[in-house]
mmCIF file of C-alpha atoms in Angstrom:
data_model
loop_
_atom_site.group_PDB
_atom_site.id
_atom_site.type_symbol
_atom_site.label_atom_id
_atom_site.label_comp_id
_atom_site.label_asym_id
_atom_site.label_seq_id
_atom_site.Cartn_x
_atom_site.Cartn_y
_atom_site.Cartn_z
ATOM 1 C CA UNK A 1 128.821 106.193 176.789
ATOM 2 C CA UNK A 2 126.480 106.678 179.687
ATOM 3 C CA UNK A 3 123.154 107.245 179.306
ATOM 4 C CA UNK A 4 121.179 109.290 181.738
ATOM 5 C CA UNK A 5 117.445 109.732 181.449
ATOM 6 C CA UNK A 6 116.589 111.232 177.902
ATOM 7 C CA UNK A 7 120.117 112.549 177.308
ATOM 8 C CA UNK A 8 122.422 111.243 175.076
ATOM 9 C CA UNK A 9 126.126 111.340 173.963
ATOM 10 C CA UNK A 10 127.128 113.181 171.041
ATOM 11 C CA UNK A 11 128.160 109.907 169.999
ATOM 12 C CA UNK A 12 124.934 108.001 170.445
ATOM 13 C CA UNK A 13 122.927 110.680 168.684
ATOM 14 C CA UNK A 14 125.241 110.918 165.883
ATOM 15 C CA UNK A 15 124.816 107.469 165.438
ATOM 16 C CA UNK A 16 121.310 107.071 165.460
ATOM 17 C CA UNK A 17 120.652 109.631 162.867
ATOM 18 C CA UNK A 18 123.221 108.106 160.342
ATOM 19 C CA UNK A 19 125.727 110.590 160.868
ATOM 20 C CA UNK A 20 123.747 113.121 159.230
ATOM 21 C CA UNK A 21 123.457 116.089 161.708
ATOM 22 C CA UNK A 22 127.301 116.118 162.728
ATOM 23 C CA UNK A 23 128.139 119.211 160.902
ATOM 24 C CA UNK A 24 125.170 121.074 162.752
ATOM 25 C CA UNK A 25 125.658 122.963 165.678
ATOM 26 C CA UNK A 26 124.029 121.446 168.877
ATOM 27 C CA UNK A 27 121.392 123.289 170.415
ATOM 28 C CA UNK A 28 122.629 122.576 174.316
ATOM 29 C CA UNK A 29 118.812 121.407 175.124
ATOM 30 C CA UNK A 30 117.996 117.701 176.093
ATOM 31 C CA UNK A 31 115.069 117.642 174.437
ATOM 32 C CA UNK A 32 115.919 118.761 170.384
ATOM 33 C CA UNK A 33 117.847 115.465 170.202
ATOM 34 C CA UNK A 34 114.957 113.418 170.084
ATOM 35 C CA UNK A 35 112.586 116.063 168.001
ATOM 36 C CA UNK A 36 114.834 115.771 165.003
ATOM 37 C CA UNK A 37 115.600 111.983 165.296
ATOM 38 C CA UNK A 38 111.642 112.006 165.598
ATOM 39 C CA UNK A 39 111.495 114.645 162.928
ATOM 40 C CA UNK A 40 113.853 112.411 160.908
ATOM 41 C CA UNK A 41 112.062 109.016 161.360
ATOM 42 C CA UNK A 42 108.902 110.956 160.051
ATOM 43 C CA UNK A 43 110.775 112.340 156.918
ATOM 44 C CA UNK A 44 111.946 108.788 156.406
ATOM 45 C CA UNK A 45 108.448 107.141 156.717
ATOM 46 C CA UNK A 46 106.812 109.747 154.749
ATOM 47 C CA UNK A 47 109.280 109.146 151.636
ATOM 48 C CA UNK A 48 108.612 105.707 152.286
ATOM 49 C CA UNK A 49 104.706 105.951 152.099
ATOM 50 C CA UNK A 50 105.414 108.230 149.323
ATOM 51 C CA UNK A 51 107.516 105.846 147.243
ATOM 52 C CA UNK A 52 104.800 103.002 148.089
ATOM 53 C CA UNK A 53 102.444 104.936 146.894
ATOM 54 C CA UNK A 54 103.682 106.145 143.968
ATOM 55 C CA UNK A 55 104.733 102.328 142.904
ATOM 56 C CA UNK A 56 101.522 101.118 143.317
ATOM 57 C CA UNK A 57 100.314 104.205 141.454
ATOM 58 C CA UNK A 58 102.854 103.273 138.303
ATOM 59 C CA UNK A 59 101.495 99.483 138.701
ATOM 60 C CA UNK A 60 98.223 100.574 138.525
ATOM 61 C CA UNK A 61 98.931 102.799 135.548
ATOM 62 C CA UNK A 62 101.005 100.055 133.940
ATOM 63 C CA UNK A 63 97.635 97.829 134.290
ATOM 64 C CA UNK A 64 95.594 100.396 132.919
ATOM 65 C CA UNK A 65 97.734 100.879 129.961
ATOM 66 C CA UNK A 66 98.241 96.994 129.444
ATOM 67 C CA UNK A 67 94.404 96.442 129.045
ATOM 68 C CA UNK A 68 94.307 99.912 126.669
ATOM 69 C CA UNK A 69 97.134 97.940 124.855
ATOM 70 C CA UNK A 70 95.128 94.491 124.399
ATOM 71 C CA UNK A 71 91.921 96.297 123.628
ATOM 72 C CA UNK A 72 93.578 98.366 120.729
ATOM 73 C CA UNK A 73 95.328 94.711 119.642
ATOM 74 C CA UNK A 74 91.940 93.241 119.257
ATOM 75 C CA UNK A 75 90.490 96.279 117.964
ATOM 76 C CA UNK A 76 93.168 96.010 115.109
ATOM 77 C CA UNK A 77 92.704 92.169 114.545
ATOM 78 C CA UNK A 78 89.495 92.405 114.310
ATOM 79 C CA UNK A 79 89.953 95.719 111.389
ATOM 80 C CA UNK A 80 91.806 93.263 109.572
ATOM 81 C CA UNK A 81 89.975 90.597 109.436
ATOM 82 C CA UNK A 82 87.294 92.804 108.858
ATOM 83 C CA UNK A 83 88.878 94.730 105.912
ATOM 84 C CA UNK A 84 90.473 91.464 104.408
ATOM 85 C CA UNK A 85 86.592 89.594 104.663
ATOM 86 C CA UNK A 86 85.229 92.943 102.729
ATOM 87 C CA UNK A 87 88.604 92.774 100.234
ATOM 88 C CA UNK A 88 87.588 88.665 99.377
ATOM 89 C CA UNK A 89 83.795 90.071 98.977
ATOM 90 C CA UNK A 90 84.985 92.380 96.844
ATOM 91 C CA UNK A 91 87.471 90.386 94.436
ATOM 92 C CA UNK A 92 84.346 87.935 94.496
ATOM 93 C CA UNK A 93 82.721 90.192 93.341
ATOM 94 C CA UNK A 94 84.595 91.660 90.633
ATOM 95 C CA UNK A 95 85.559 88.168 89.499
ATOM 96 C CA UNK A 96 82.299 87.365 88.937
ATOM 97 C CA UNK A 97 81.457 90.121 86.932
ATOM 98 C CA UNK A 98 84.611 89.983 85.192
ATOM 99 C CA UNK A 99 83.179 86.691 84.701
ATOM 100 C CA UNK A 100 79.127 87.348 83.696
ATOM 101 C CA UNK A 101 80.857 90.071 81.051
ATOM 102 C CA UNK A 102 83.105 87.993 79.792
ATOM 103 C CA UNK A 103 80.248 85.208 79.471
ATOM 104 C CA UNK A 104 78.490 87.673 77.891
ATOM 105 C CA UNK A 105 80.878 88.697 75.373
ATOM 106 C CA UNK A 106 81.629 85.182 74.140
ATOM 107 C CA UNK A 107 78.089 84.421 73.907
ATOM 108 C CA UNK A 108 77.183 87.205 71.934
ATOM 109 C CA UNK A 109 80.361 86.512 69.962
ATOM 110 C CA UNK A 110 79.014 82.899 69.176
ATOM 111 C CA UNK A 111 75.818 84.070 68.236
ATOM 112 C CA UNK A 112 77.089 86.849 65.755
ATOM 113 C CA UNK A 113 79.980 83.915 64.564
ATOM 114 C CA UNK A 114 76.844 81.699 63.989
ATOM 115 C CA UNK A 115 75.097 84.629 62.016
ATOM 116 C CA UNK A 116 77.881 84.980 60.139
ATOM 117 C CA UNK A 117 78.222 81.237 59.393
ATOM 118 C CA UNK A 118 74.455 81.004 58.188
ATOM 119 C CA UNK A 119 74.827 84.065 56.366
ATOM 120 C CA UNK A 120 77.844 82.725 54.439
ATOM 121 C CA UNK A 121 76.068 79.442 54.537
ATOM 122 C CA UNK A 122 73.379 80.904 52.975
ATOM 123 C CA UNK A 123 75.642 83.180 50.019
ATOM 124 C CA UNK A 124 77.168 79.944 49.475
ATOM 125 C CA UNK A 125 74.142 78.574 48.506
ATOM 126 C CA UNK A 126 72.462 81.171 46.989
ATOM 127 C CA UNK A 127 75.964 81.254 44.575
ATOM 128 C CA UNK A 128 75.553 77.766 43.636
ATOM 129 C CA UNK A 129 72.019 77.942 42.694
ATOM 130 C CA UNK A 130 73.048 81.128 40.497
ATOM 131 C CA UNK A 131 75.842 78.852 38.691
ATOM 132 C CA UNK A 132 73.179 76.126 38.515
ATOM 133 C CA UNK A 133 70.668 78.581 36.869
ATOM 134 C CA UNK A 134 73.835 80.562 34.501
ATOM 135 C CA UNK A 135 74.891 76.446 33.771
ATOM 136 C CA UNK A 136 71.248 75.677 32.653
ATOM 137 C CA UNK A 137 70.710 78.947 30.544
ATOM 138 C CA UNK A 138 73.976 79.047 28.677
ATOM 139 C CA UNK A 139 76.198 75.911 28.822
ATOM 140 C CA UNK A 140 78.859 76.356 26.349
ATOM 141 C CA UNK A 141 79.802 79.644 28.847
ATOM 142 C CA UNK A 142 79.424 77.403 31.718
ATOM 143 C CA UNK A 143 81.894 75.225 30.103
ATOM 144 C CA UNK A 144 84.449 77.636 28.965
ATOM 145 C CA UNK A 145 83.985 79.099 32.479
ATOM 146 C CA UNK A 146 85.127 75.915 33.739
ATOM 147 C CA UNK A 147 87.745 75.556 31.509
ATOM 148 C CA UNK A 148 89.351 79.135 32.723
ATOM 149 C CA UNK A 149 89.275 78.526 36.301
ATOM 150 C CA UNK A 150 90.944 75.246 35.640
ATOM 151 C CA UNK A 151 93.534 76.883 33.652
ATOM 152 C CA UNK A 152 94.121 79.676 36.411
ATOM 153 C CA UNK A 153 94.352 77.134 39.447
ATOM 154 C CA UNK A 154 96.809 74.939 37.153
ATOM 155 C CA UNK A 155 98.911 78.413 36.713
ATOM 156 C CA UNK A 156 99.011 79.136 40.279
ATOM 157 C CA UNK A 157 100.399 75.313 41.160
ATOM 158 C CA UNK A 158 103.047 75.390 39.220
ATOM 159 C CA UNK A 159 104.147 78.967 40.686
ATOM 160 C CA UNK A 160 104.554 77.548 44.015
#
């Protein structure tokens, strides 16, 4: 293996580029050895620089779409939280006018109840002033009025 200046063995220049070119035919000049070893090493360092760059392209990328990522999370949590804050309002809402109608509703049905109490309050009265007044004008009818109902609610014990 002996080296003279800027010519090498077949050997040595298989070696050096990998083993690559040993199917080629040589070219008989000194000098297209080291133009595709050179040619080669530039090829090699240009996929490299290639491959760097396109990592640090993806990374970048991957970044990028990280930070979309926790921008659309917060985005969400904060929908949520916004749409469940507007769904309490809501039921709050709604409850309380559930509420106010329902108040409502019982009141007026206590006040009509307590119409309807007076009013039979009042018919009760007005009844037993008209007995009074039928007792004071004729009381032998009074009497045998009496003496009927007696008989009746003395009939309808014994039935049951």
């Amino acid at each position: 293996m002996v080296q003279s200046s800027g010519i090498r063995s077949d050997s040595q220049s298989s070696r050096a580029t990998g083993g690559q070119f040993n199917d080629r035919p040589r070219s008989g000049t000194a000098e297209s050895d080291p133009s595709v070893s050179e040619s080669v090493a530039r090829g090699k360092e240009a996929i490299g620089t290639a491959a760097r760059e396109a990592m640090d392209s993806a990374g970048s990328d991957l970044q990028s779409l990280r930070a979309d990522l926790n921008s659309l999370k917060d985005t969400v949590a904060k929908f949520v939280s916004q749409a469940g804050s507007e769904a309490a309002k809501s039921a709050r809402e709604v409850t309380s006018n559930v509420t106010d109608q329902v108040g409502g509703v019982a009141s007026d049905l206590a006040g009509k109840g307590a119409e309807m109490a007076s009013a039979a309050s009042d018919q009760a009265k007005s009844f037993a002033s008209e007995l009074e007044n039928m007792a004071r004008r004729n009381p032998i009818g009074a009497m045998a009025g009496a003496v009927m109902v007696g008989v009746l609610i003395g009939l309808l014990g014994r039935r049951h």
